Short mmCIF file of C-alpha atoms in Angstrom, two decimals:
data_model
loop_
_atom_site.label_atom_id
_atom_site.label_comp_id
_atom_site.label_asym_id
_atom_site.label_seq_id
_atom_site.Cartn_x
_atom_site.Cartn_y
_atom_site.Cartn_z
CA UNK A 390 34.14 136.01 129.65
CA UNK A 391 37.90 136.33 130.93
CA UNK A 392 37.35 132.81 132.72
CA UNK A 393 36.07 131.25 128.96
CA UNK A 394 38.98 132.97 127.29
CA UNK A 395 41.58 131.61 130.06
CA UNK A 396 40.23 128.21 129.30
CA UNK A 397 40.33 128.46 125.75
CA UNK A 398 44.25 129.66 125.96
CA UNK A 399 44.56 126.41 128.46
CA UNK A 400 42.89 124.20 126.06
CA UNK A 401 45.04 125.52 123.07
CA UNK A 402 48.16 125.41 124.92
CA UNK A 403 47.54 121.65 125.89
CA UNK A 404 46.67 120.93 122.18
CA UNK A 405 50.02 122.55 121.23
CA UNK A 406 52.14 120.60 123.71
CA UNK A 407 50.24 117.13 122.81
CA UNK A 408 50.97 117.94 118.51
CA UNK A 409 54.61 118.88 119.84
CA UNK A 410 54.82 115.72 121.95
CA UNK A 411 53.70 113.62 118.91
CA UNK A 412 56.15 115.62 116.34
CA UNK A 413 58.55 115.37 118.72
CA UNK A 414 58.27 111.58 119.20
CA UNK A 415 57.47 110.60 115.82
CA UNK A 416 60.91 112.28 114.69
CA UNK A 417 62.96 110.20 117.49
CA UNK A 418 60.72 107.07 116.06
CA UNK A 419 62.07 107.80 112.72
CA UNK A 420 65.51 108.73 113.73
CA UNK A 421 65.39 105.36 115.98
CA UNK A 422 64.38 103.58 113.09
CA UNK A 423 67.27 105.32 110.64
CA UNK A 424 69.78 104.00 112.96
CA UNK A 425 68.23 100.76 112.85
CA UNK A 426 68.23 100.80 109.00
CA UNK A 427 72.72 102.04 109.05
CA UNK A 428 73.35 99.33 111.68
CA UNK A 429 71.73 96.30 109.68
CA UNK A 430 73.71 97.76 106.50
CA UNK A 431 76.57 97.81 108.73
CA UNK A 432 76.04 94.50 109.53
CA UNK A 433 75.51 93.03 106.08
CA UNK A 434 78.78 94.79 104.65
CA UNK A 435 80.85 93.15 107.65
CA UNK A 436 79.13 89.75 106.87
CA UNK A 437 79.81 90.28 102.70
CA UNK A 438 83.49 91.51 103.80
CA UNK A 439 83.86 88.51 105.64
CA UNK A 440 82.33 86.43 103.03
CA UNK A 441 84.64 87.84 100.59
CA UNK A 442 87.93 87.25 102.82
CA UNK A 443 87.08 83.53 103.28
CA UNK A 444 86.68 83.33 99.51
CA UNK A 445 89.65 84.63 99.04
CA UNK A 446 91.38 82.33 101.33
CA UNK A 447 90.21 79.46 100.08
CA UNK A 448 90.90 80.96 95.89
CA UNK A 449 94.54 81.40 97.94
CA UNK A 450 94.70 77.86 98.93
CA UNK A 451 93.72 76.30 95.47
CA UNK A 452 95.92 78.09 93.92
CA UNK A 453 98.75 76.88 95.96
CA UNK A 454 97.63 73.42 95.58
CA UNK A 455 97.90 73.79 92.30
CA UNK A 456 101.08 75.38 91.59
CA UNK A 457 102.40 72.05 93.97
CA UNK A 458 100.50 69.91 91.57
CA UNK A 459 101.91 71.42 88.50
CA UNK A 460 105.31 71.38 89.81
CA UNK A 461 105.10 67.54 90.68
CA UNK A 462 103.80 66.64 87.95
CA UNK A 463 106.13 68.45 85.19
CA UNK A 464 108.99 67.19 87.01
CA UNK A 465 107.36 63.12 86.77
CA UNK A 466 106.68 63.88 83.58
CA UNK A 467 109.97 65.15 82.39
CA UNK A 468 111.97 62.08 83.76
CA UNK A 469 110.55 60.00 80.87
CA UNK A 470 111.03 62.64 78.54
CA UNK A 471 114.63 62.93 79.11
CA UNK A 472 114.98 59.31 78.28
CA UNK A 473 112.90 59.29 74.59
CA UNK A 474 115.05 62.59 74.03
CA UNK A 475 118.11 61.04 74.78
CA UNK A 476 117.69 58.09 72.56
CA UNK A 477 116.04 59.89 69.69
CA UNK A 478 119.16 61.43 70.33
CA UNK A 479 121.51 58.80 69.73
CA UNK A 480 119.27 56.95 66.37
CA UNK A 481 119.49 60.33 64.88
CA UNK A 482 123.34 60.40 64.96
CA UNK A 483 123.55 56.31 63.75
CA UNK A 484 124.73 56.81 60.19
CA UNK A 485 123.38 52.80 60.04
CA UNK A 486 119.93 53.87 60.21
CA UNK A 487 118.18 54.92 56.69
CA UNK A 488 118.29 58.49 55.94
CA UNK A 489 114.58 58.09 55.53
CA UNK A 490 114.17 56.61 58.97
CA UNK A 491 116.18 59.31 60.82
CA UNK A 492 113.58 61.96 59.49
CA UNK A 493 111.49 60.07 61.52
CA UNK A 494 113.19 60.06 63.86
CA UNK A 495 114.02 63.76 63.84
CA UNK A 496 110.27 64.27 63.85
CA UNK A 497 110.17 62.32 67.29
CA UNK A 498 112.86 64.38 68.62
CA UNK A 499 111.32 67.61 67.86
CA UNK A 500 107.73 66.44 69.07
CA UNK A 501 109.31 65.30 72.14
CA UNK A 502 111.41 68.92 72.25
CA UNK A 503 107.90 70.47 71.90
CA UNK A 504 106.31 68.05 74.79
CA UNK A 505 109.14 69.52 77.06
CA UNK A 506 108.19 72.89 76.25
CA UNK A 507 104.35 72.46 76.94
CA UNK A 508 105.80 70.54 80.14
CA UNK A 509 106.93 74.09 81.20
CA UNK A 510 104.54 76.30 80.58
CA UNK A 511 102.54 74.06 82.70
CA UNK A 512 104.45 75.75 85.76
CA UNK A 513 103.88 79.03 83.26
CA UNK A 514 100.44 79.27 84.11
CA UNK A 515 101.16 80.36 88.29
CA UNK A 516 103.45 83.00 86.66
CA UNK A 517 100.49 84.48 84.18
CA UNK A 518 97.72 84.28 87.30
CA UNK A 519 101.05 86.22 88.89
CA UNK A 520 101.41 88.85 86.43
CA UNK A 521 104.68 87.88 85.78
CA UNK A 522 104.76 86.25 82.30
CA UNK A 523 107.86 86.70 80.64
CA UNK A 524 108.95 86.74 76.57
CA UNK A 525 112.56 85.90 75.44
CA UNK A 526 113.91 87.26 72.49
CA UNK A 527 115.35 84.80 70.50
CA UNK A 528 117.13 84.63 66.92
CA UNK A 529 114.91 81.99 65.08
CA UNK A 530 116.01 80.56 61.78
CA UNK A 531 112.18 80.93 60.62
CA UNK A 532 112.57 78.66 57.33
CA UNK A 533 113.75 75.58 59.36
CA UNK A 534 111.21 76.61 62.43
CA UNK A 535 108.22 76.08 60.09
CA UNK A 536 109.51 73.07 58.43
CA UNK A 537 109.91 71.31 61.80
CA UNK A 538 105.84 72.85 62.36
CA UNK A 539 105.03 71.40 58.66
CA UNK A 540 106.66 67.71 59.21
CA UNK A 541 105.13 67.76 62.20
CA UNK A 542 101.39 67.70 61.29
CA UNK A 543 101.64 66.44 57.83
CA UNK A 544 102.28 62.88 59.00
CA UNK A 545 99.37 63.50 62.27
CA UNK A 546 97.11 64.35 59.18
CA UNK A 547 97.72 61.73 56.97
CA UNK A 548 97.14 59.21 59.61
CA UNK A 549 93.45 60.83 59.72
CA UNK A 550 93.37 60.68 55.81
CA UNK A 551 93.04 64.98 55.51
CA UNK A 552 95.12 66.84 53.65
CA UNK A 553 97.71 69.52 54.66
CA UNK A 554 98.44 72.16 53.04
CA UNK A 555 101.92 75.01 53.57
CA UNK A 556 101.49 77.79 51.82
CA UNK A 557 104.25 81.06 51.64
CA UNK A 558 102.54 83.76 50.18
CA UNK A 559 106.03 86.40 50.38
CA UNK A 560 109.60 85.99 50.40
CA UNK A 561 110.36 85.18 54.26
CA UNK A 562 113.63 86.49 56.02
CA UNK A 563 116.49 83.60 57.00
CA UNK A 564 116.05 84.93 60.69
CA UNK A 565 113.90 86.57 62.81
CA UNK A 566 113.40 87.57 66.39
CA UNK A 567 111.12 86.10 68.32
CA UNK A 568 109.83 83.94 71.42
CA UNK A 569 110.14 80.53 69.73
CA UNK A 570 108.56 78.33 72.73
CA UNK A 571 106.07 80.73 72.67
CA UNK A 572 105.40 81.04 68.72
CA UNK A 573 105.60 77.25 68.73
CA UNK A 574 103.25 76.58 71.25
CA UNK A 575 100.70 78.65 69.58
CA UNK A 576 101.25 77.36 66.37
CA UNK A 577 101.37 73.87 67.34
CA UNK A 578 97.73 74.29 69.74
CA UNK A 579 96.09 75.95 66.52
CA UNK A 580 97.15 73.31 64.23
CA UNK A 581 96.64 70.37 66.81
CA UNK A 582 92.81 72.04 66.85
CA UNK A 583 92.47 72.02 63.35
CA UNK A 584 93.62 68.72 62.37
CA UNK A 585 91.54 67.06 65.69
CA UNK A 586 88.11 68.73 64.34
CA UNK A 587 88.75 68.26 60.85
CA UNK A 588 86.76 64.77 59.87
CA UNK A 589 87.12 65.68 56.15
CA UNK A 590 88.72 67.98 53.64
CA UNK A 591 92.45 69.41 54.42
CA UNK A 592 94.05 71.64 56.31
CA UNK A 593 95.97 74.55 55.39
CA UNK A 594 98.83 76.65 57.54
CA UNK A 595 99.25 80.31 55.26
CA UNK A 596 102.20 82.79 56.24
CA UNK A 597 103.31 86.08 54.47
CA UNK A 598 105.24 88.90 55.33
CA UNK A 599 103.49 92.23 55.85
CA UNK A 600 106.68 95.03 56.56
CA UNK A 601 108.58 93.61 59.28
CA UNK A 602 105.13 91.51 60.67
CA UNK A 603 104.88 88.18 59.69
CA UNK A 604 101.23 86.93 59.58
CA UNK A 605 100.26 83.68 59.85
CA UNK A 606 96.95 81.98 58.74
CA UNK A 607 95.33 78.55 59.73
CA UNK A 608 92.17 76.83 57.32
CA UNK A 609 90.59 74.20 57.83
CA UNK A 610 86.91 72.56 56.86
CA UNK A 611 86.25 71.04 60.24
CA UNK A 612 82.86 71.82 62.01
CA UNK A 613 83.68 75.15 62.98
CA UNK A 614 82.72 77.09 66.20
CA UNK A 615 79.12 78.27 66.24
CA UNK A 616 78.35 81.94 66.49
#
């Protein structure tokens, strides 16, 4: 009896030591295995890091290109410029020229003071990607601003055969204080839209005067953008 109950403690104790060998190796498989699992993450985020710094390079790069490009080619495109300026210029101040013709001829002069403007906020755009846009304050005779805006595209719409239409719903101050490239170049690329898309019908360019805001307002029965 005592040798059958030594042999059964044997036999248990063996069966205990083989389920703690297999505990103990299946949790140093799984912890093997874990490690496994945190290295190949570790590995991936490296390679995405990586993938991510080359991407950046290379945004770096295009951007530099760019701002060269833009540079080069405002400056080409201003040399021109200064020379239609310069003799709108002059034809403006020859009393010998028609009164009628030299409102032409202002027109050309303002259009080409508006190309220059667009000219430079072609080197803008590095400066907005920069974060370092910047607004002027200017005094702005707003009457004679929107006149120039009004002469402007009534003539670019008759030559499409649509109307145009200015309408001043308020009593407008003599001056105001504004960015004028700025409100120019928005008016002007709103209009320019609206006239280009507009096969039929008219145009219309509304502004009031809401407390010390002024509003404006730009119709037009062209196709529209879809929803």
């Amino acid at each position: 009896t005592l040798n059958w109950s030594l042999a059964a403690v044997t036999i248990g104790a063996e069966i205990f030591f083989v389920y703690l060998a297999r505990q103990m190796h299946g949790s140093k498989l799984e912890e093997i295995m874990h490690q496994a699992e945190k290295d190949q993450l570790i590995n991936e985020l490296e390679e995405a890091r990586e993938m991510s710094d080359e991407a950046r390079r290379h945004a770096e790069q295009a951007n530099i290109a760019k701002s060269q490009f833009l540079a080069t080619m405002s400056h080409e495109l201003r040399t021109p410029l200064n020379a239609i300026l310069g003799y709108a210029q002059l034809l403006e101040a020859d009393t010998s020229i028609p009164e009628r013709r030299r409102d032409a001829i202002r027109i050309i002069r303002r259009s080409g003071e508006h190309l220059a403007g667009l000219i430079e906020g072609l080197l803008d755009i590095s400066k907005i990607e920069a974060g370092r846009i910047e607004l002027y304050r200017d005094e702005v005779r707003l009457g004679e601003f929107l006149d120039q805006i009004v002469n402007m595209f009534r003539l670019q719409a008759a030559a499409k055969a649509i109307g145009f239409r200015y309408e001043c719903l308020s009593a407008l101050p003599g001056t105001v204080h504004t960015d004028e490239r700025r409100l120019r170049q928005i008016l002007i690329n709103l209009l320019s839209n609206a006239i280009k898309f507009t096969r039929r019908g008219e145009v219309v360019l509304r502004v009031r005067r809401r407390n010390d805001v002024a509003e404006f307002e730009i119709e037009d029965t062209g196709i529209g953008i879809a929803r």
